[in-house]
Amino acid sequence: MANVVVIGAQWGDEGKGKITDLLSKSADVVVRYQGGVNAGHTVVVQDQVFKLHLIPSGILYPNTDCIIGSGTVVDPKVLIGELDQLENLGVATTNLLISETAHVTMPYHRLIDQASEERRGSHKIGTTGRGIGPTYADKSERIGIRMIDLMQPHLLQEKLRWTIEYKNVILEKLYELPPLNADEVIEEYLGYADRLRPHVIDSSLKIYDAIQRKRNILFEGAQGTLLDLDHGTYPYVTSSNPVAGGACVGTGVGPTMIDRVIGVAKAYTTRVGEGPFPTELHGDMGEHLCDRGAEFGTTTGRKRRCGWFDAVIGRYAVRINGLDCLAITKLDVLDEMEEIKVCVAYEIDGERCEHFPSNSQQFAQCTPIYETLPGWQRSTANCRSLDDLPKEALHYLKFLAELMDVPIAIVSLGASRDQTIIVEDPIHGPKRALLYTNGSPYPNAENQTLQV
């Protein structure tokens, strides 16, 4: 039995959806613990593409319970759209469960989010405009609507009439937008409640019961470490805690119940939206990474900014999350490179810095210090074991493991499930070192091929 947290070790978009989908094969329960429809996972199964925003990736396994935890904010309209999409593709959704204490994204949240971002002008933070920040703000202000409220028609009407009257003042007076019709919103959301009612449960109790029964549980975050509200590149962050500690808060599980934390990182680095990005590439090289990596957001379609791998933020992710292994994705995107650079440290005001600076002004002034490695200039798309990899690709992976002082468990070489090398299954496999760290090989490392 293992309870494993999967987190993004960069700025999100690292390929967590595929890794979660792979690990879900060994999991009995998959729990989404934070974020909302501002995140997206793309999973490819036998050339069929599934784009998910709220529903955990484990939904594609019929015997896996999938739970949307209390730390997630739920847009019922989007969620029902995902349910319809999956059911139309022949995927059963009866195993989807939703926390009754998860907060609900309402129409006024989306309107305020979009209007607020527009009002910022040149100070935009890059929000998706899906209402996530205002939903979490209402949660903190203690005026939010929860799933349990949605299930009680009289209580929902009472709460929404007061809240919409309050929000209409903001919409009209501050943003010069037309007011919402309370009756129309109430009718719309009561319809959503009828559809979602069979899925709503006390999720914390359900998860605790699974732990007591020694079931394998996978905790799935959205976004990435550097977008964490407390530990990311503030203010260019999300409104919740994607870091591993957020799994406990967002699901109602104590920290002693977590066994492992696996971080997902691309073989290079991307960032979407605003904010500093030291290793960002401009010109042909950045365009090459973007084109080969199909770097466009699942949720918004926005083009992602691309750059070399940043080991400084990698080490930071290891520290903040307590990572004990890594999944490296999109290694194949580097296949055509003659040389590959890795940021090993920053230069700030003429001084070498090997640690991520919490001062956002300092971070914006960081100049990357690179080491250059030889590329392999041959396809890795069909590699299914470490032995299949070109020696330069294997050296690159070992170099990353050494820099971050954490072993690599999984290597992804494409979007499909089978385009993967699993050195160790973090759920079923014993803890052992995988590749190299600190210059010394792990004595018991084994090379395993993924079976799907």
PDB file of C-alpha atoms in Angstrom, residues 303-420:
ATOM      1  CA  LYS A 303       1.165  29.633 -26.479  1.00  0.00           C
ATOM      2  CA  ARG A 304       3.670  28.632 -23.803  1.00  0.00           C
ATOM      3  CA  ARG A 305       6.982  30.391 -23.377  1.00  0.00           C
ATOM      4  CA  CYS A 306       9.870  27.909 -23.718  1.00  0.00           C
ATOM      5  CA  GLY A 307      13.380  27.772 -22.302  1.00  0.00           C
ATOM      6  CA  TRP A 308      16.211  25.500 -21.186  1.00  0.00           C
ATOM      7  CA  PHE A 309      15.910  23.271 -18.124  1.00  0.00           C
ATOM      8  CA  ASP A 310      16.305  25.280 -14.909  1.00  0.00           C
ATOM      9  CA  ALA A 311      17.920  23.204 -12.172  1.00  0.00           C
ATOM     10  CA  VAL A 312      17.663  26.076  -9.672  1.00  0.00           C
ATOM     11  CA  ILE A 313      13.865  25.920  -9.636  1.00  0.00           C
ATOM     12  CA  GLY A 314      14.204  22.137  -9.835  1.00  0.00           C
ATOM     13  CA  ARG A 315      16.166  22.023  -6.581  1.00  0.00           C
ATOM     14  CA  TYR A 316      13.649  24.417  -5.062  1.00  0.00           C
ATOM     15  CA  ALA A 317      10.807  22.065  -6.015  1.00  0.00           C
ATOM     16  CA  VAL A 318      12.679  19.157  -4.435  1.00  0.00           C
ATOM     17  CA  ARG A 319      13.045  21.119  -1.191  1.00  0.00           C
ATOM     18  CA  ILE A 320       9.547  22.612  -0.995  1.00  0.00           C
ATOM     19  CA  ASN A 321       7.755  19.366  -1.826  1.00  0.00           C
ATOM     20  CA  GLY A 322      10.078  16.818  -0.223  1.00  0.00           C
ATOM     21  CA  LEU A 323      10.389  15.011  -3.560  1.00  0.00           C
ATOM     22  CA  ASP A 324      11.847  11.530  -3.443  1.00  0.00           C
ATOM     23  CA  CYS A 325      11.699  10.845  -7.187  1.00  0.00           C
ATOM     24  CA  LEU A 326      11.091  12.570 -10.518  1.00  0.00           C
ATOM     25  CA  ALA A 327       9.266  11.941 -13.763  1.00  0.00           C
ATOM     26  CA  ILE A 328      10.980  13.658 -16.693  1.00  0.00           C
ATOM     27  CA  THR A 329       8.650  14.296 -19.627  1.00  0.00           C
ATOM     28  CA  LYS A 330       9.078  15.306 -23.281  1.00  0.00           C
ATOM     29  CA  LEU A 331      12.671  14.144 -23.534  1.00  0.00           C
ATOM     30  CA  ASP A 332      11.940  13.424 -27.204  1.00  0.00           C
ATOM     31  CA  VAL A 333      11.412  17.154 -27.869  1.00  0.00           C
ATOM     32  CA  LEU A 334      15.204  17.578 -27.537  1.00  0.00           C
ATOM     33  CA  ASP A 335      15.993  14.828 -30.057  1.00  0.00           C
ATOM     34  CA  GLU A 336      17.156  17.159 -32.836  1.00  0.00           C
ATOM     35  CA  MET A 337      19.359  19.404 -30.677  1.00  0.00           C
ATOM     36  CA  GLU A 338      23.091  19.477 -31.393  1.00  0.00           C
ATOM     37  CA  GLU A 339      23.741  21.000 -27.973  1.00  0.00           C
ATOM     38  CA  ILE A 340      21.527  21.314 -24.903  1.00  0.00           C
ATOM     39  CA  LYS A 341      21.966  23.859 -22.155  1.00  0.00           C
ATOM     40  CA  VAL A 342      21.045  23.442 -18.497  1.00  0.00           C
ATOM     41  CA  CYS A 343      20.821  26.320 -16.033  1.00  0.00           C
ATOM     42  CA  VAL A 344      22.870  25.242 -12.994  1.00  0.00           C
ATOM     43  CA  ALA A 345      22.839  28.565 -11.096  1.00  0.00           C
ATOM     44  CA  TYR A 346      21.937  32.256 -11.414  1.00  0.00           C
ATOM     45  CA  GLU A 347      24.000  35.390 -11.383  1.00  0.00           C
ATOM     46  CA  ILE A 348      22.475  38.192  -9.300  1.00  0.00           C
ATOM     47  CA  ASP A 349      24.301  41.506  -8.998  1.00  0.00           C
ATOM     48  CA  GLY A 350      27.541  39.841 -10.018  1.00  0.00           C
ATOM     49  CA  GLU A 351      27.212  37.049  -7.453  1.00  0.00           C
ATOM     50  CA  ARG A 352      26.579  33.350  -8.139  1.00  0.00           C
ATOM     51  CA  CYS A 353      23.336  32.091  -6.579  1.00  0.00           C
ATOM     52  CA  GLU A 354      22.350  28.412  -6.528  1.00  0.00           C
ATOM     53  CA  HIS A 355      19.067  28.856  -4.657  1.00  0.00           C
ATOM     54  CA  PHE A 356      15.731  30.248  -5.797  1.00  0.00           C
ATOM     55  CA  PRO A 357      15.353  33.826  -4.483  1.00  0.00           C
ATOM     56  CA  SER A 358      12.060  34.573  -2.741  1.00  0.00           C
ATOM     57  CA  ASN A 359      12.445  38.253  -3.604  1.00  0.00           C
ATOM     58  CA  SER A 360      10.478  38.637  -6.849  1.00  0.00           C
ATOM     59  CA  GLN A 361      12.478  41.710  -7.914  1.00  0.00           C
ATOM     60  CA  GLN A 362      15.701  39.749  -7.522  1.00  0.00           C
ATOM     61  CA  PHE A 363      14.287  36.816  -9.425  1.00  0.00           C
ATOM     62  CA  ALA A 364      13.362  39.067 -12.332  1.00  0.00           C
ATOM     63  CA  GLN A 365      17.009  40.186 -12.521  1.00  0.00           C
ATOM     64  CA  CYS A 366      18.516  36.682 -12.507  1.00  0.00           C
ATOM     65  CA  THR A 367      20.865  35.779 -15.346  1.00  0.00           C
ATOM     66  CA  PRO A 368      21.167  32.022 -15.912  1.00  0.00           C
ATOM     67  CA  ILE A 369      24.553  30.309 -15.659  1.00  0.00           C
ATOM     68  CA  TYR A 370      24.593  27.412 -18.112  1.00  0.00           C
ATOM     69  CA  GLU A 371      26.429  24.183 -18.650  1.00  0.00           C
ATOM     70  CA  THR A 372      26.282  22.777 -22.163  1.00  0.00           C
ATOM     71  CA  LEU A 373      25.784  19.098 -22.901  1.00  0.00           C
ATOM     72  CA  PRO A 374      25.994  17.285 -26.249  1.00  0.00           C
ATOM     73  CA  GLY A 375      22.710  16.373 -27.916  1.00  0.00           C
ATOM     74  CA  TRP A 376      21.952  12.920 -29.335  1.00  0.00           C
ATOM     75  CA  GLN A 377      20.375  13.925 -32.653  1.00  0.00           C
ATOM     76  CA  ARG A 378      18.363  10.748 -33.097  1.00  0.00           C
ATOM     77  CA  SER A 379      14.803   9.812 -32.235  1.00  0.00           C
ATOM     78  CA  THR A 380      13.983   8.488 -28.771  1.00  0.00           C
ATOM     79  CA  ALA A 381      10.257   8.073 -29.510  1.00  0.00           C
ATOM     80  CA  ASN A 382      10.502   4.289 -29.700  1.00  0.00           C
ATOM     81  CA  CYS A 383      12.790   3.765 -26.707  1.00  0.00           C
ATOM     82  CA  ARG A 384      11.191   1.555 -24.078  1.00  0.00           C
ATOM     83  CA  SER A 385      14.082   0.997 -21.675  1.00  0.00           C
ATOM     84  CA  LEU A 386      17.073   2.958 -20.444  1.00  0.00           C
ATOM     85  CA  ASP A 387      19.293   0.692 -22.542  1.00  0.00           C
ATOM     86  CA  ASP A 388      17.462   1.878 -25.670  1.00  0.00           C
ATOM     87  CA  LEU A 389      18.345   5.521 -25.059  1.00  0.00           C
ATOM     88  CA  PRO A 390      21.286   7.149 -26.829  1.00  0.00           C
ATOM     89  CA  LYS A 391      24.211   7.462 -24.422  1.00  0.00           C
ATOM     90  CA  GLU A 392      23.983  11.278 -24.593  1.00  0.00           C
ATOM     91  CA  ALA A 393      20.289  11.188 -23.598  1.00  0.00           C
ATOM     92  CA  LEU A 394      21.052   8.904 -20.660  1.00  0.00           C
ATOM     93  CA  HIS A 395      23.911  11.206 -19.649  1.00  0.00           C
ATOM     94  CA  TYR A 396      21.540  14.181 -19.782  1.00  0.00           C
ATOM     95  CA  LEU A 397      19.084  12.448 -17.440  1.00  0.00           C
ATOM     96  CA  LYS A 398      21.862  11.484 -15.027  1.00  0.00           C
ATOM     97  CA  PHE A 399      23.125  15.071 -15.082  1.00  0.00           C
ATOM     98  CA  LEU A 400      19.669  16.361 -14.085  1.00  0.00           C
ATOM     99  CA  ALA A 401      19.387  13.761 -11.310  1.00  0.00           C
ATOM    100  CA  GLU A 402      22.778  14.798  -9.929  1.00  0.00           C
ATOM    101  CA  LEU A 403      21.975  18.518 -10.072  1.00  0.00           C
ATOM    102  CA  MET A 404      18.750  18.086  -8.139  1.00  0.00           C
ATOM    103  CA  ASP A 405      20.003  15.274  -5.916  1.00  0.00           C
ATOM    104  CA  VAL A 406      16.895  13.191  -6.527  1.00  0.00           C
ATOM    105  CA  PRO A 407      16.461  10.022  -8.604  1.00  0.00           C
ATOM    106  CA  ILE A 408      14.437   9.733 -11.799  1.00  0.00           C
ATOM    107  CA  ALA A 409      11.689   7.107 -11.749  1.00  0.00           C
ATOM    108  CA  ILE A 410       9.902   7.729 -15.055  1.00  0.00           C
ATOM    109  CA  VAL A 411      10.941   9.059 -18.462  1.00  0.00           C
ATOM    110  CA  SER A 412       8.254  10.094 -20.949  1.00  0.00           C
ATOM    111  CA  LEU A 413       9.056  10.147 -24.666  1.00  0.00           C
ATOM    112  CA  GLY A 414       5.721  11.139 -26.180  1.00  0.00           C
ATOM    113  CA  ALA A 415       2.054  11.646 -25.427  1.00  0.00           C
ATOM    114  CA  SER A 416       0.885   8.006 -25.572  1.00  0.00           C
ATOM    115  CA  ARG A 417       0.903   5.689 -22.574  1.00  0.00           C
ATOM    116  CA  ASP A 418       3.340   3.264 -24.186  1.00  0.00           C
ATOM    117  CA  GLN A 419       5.905   5.989 -24.972  1.00  0.00           C
ATOM    118  CA  THR A 420       7.312   5.710 -21.485  1.00  0.00           C
TER     119      THR A 420
END
